[in-house]
Short mmCIF file of C-alpha atoms in Angstrom, two decimals:
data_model
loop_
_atom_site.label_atom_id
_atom_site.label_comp_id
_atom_site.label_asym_id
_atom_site.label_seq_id
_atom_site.Cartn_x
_atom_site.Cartn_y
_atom_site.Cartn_z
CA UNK A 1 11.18 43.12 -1.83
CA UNK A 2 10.54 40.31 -3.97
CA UNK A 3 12.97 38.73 -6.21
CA UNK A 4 11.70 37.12 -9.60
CA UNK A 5 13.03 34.41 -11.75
CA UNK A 6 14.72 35.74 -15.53
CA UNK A 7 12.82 34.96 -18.10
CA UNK A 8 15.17 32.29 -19.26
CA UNK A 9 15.36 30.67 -15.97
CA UNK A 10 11.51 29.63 -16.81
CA UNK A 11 11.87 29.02 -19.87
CA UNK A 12 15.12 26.38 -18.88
CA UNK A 13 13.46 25.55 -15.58
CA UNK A 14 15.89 26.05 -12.10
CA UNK A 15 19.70 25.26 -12.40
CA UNK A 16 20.85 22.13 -11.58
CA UNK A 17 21.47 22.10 -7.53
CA UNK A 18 24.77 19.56 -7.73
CA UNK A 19 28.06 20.51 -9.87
CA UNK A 20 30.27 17.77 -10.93
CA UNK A 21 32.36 17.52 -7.35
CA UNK A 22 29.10 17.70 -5.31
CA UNK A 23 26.47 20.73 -4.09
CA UNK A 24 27.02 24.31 -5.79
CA UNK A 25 26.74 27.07 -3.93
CA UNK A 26 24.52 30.00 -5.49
CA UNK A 27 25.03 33.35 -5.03
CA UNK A 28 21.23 33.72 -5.63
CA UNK A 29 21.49 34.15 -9.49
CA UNK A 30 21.61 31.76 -12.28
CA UNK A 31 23.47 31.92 -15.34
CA UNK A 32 21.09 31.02 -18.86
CA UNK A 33 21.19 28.19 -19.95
CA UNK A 34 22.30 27.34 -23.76
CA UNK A 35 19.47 25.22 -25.24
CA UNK A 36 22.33 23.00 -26.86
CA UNK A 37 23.63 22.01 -23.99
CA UNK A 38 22.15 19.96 -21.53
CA UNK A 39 23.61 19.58 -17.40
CA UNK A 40 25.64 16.75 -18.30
CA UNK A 41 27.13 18.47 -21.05
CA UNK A 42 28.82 20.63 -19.10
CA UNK A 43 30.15 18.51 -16.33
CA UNK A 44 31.93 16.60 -19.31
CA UNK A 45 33.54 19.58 -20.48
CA UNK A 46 35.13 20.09 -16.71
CA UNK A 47 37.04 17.34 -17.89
CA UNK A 48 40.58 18.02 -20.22
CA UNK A 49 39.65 18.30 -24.10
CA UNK A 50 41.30 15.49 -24.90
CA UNK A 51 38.97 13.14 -23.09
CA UNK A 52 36.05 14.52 -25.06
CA UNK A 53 35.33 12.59 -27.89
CA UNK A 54 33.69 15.58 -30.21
CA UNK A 55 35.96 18.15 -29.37
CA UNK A 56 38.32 17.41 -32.12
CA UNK A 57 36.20 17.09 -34.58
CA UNK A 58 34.50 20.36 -33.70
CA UNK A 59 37.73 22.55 -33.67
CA UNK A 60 38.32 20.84 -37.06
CA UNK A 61 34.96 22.28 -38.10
CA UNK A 62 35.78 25.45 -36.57
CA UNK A 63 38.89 26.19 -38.11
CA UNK A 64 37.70 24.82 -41.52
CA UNK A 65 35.25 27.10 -41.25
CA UNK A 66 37.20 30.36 -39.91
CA UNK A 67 39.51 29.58 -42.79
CA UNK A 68 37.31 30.11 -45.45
CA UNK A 69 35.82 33.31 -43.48
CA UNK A 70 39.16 34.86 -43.21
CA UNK A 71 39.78 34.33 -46.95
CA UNK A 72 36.29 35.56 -48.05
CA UNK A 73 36.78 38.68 -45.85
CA UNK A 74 40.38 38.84 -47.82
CA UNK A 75 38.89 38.57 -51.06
CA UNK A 76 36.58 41.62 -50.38
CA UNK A 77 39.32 43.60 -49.68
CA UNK A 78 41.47 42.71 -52.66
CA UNK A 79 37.94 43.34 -54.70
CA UNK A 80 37.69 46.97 -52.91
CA UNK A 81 40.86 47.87 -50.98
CA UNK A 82 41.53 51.10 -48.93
CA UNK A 83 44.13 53.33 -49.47
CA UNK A 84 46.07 54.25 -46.75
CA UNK A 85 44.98 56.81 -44.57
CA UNK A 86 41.52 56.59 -46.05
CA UNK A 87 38.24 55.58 -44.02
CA UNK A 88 38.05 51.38 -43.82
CA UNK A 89 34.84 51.14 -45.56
CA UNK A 90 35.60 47.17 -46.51
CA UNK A 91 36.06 46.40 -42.86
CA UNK A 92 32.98 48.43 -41.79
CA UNK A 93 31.18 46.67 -44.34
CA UNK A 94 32.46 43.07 -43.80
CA UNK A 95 31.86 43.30 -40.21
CA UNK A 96 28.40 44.81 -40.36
CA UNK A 97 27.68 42.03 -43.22
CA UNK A 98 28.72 39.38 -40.54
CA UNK A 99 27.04 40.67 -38.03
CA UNK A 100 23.77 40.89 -39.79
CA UNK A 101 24.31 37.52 -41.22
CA UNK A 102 25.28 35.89 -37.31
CA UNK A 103 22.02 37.32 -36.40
CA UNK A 104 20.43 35.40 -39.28
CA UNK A 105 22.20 32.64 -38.41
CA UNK A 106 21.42 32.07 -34.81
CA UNK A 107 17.72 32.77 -34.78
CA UNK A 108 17.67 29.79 -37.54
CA UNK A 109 19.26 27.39 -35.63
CA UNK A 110 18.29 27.72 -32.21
CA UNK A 111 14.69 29.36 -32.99
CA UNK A 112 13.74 27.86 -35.73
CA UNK A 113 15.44 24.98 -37.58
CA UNK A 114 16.78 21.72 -36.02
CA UNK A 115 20.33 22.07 -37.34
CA UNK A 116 23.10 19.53 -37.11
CA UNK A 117 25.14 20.17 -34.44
CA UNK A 118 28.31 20.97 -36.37
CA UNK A 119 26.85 23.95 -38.34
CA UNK A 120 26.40 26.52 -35.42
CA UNK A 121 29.90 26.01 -34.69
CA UNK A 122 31.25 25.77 -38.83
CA UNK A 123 28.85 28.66 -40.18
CA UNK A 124 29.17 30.80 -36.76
CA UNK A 125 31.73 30.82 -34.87
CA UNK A 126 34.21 29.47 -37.85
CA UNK A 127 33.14 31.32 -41.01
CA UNK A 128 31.11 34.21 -39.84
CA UNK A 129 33.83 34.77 -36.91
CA UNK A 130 36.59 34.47 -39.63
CA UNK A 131 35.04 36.61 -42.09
CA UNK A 132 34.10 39.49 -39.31
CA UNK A 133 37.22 41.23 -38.41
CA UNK A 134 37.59 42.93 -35.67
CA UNK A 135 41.77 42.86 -34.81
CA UNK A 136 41.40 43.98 -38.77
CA UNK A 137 39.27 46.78 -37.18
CA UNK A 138 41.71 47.93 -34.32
CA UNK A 139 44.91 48.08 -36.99
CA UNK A 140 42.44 50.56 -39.01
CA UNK A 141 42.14 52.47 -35.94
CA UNK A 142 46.09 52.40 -34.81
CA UNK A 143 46.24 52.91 -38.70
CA UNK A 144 44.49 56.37 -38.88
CA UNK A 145 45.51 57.11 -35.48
CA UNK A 146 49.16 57.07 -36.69
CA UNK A 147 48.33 58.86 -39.92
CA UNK A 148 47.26 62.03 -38.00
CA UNK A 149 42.96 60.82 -38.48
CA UNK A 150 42.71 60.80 -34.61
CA UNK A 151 38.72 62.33 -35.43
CA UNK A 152 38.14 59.37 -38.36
CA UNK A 153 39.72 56.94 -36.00
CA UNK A 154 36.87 57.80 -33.39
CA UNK A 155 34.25 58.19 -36.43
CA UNK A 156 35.43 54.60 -37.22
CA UNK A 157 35.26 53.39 -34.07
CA UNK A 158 31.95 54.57 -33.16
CA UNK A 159 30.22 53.36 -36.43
CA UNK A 160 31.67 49.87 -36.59
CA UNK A 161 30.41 48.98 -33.42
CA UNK A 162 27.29 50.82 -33.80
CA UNK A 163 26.85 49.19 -37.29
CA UNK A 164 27.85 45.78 -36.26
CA UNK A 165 25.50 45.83 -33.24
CA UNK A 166 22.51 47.10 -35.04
CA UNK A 167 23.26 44.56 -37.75
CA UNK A 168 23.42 42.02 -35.46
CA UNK A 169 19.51 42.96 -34.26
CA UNK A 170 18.04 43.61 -37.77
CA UNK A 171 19.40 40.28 -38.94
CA UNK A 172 17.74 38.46 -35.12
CA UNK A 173 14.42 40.39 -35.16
CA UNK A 174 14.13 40.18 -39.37
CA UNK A 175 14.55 36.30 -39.26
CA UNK A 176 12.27 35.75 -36.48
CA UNK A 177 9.88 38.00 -38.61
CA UNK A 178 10.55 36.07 -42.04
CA UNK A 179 10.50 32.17 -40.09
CA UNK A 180 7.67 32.56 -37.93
CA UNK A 181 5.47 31.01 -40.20
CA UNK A 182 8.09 27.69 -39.89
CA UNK A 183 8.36 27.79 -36.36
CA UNK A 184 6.72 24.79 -34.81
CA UNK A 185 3.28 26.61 -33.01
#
């Protein structure tokens, strides 16, 4: 039986043999690489986050960022609230929005663009993962549950994630589709 490499293993080349406190021992798989981060990268952040000099400034960036997400994400629901007991169509929408606009996002900046390094973690995980909302989602679903919509609860359920995941793919594979003609050949 032969074993072959993931496709991001030769893409990233093998992982590093030697952890920060000596040899690793490998349980015969590797874990993929993130193309921002290089070996030493992640030996430094074995360390506590004070002694990393960027880490402040990226939570800064993050919560900046998540700020303004979260009140985007409240505006839309002040612009089209639910009543109670009614299906969460602003959450549904909001999250699938964010999810279609991560997947955007990400194939940008790691596919296509050089991006400075504080965007990813401003325009992702701070304003896109402020603006989707999914603790939002699961009070919706406690929300109907509790109002006697046990079946819209699980209609709910179902179609946000199924939304938010196919968002999510129409917003990788419609970037790549749109920026291929920028990508570097």
């Amino acid at each position: 039986m032969r074993s072959e490499e993931p496709p991001w293993a030769r893409a990233h080349g093998p992982a590093e043999p030697h952890g920060p406190n000596g040899p690793v021992e490998s349980a015969g798989a590797s874990e993929p690489v993130d193309p921002d981060v290089t070996p030493s990268d992640v030996r430094r952040r074995r360390k506590p986050w004070r002694s990393r000099r960027g880490t402040p400034v990226v939570v800064a960036v993050v919560a900046v960022g998540g700020s303004l997400g979260a009140l985007a994400r409240f505006g839309a629901s002040l612009l089209w609230p639910t009543p109670a007991g009614a299906f969460p169509w602003t959450t549904l929408t909001v999250n699938a929005a964010g999810c279609l606009a991560i997947g955007v996002l990400l194939v940008a900046v790691t596919e296509v663009f050089t991006a400075h390094p504080l965007l990813r973690p401003f325009l992702g995980t701070g304003f896109l993962g402020g603006f989707t909302t999914f603790s939002t989602y699961c009070v919706d679903i406690e929300r109907l549950v509790a109002a006697d919509r046990a079946g819209t609860a699980l209609g709910y359920l179902v179609a946000t994630v199924a939304a938010a995941t196919a968002a999510v793919a129409v917003g990788a594979r419609g970037s790549r589709r749109l920026l291929a003609h920028r990508s570097p050949s």
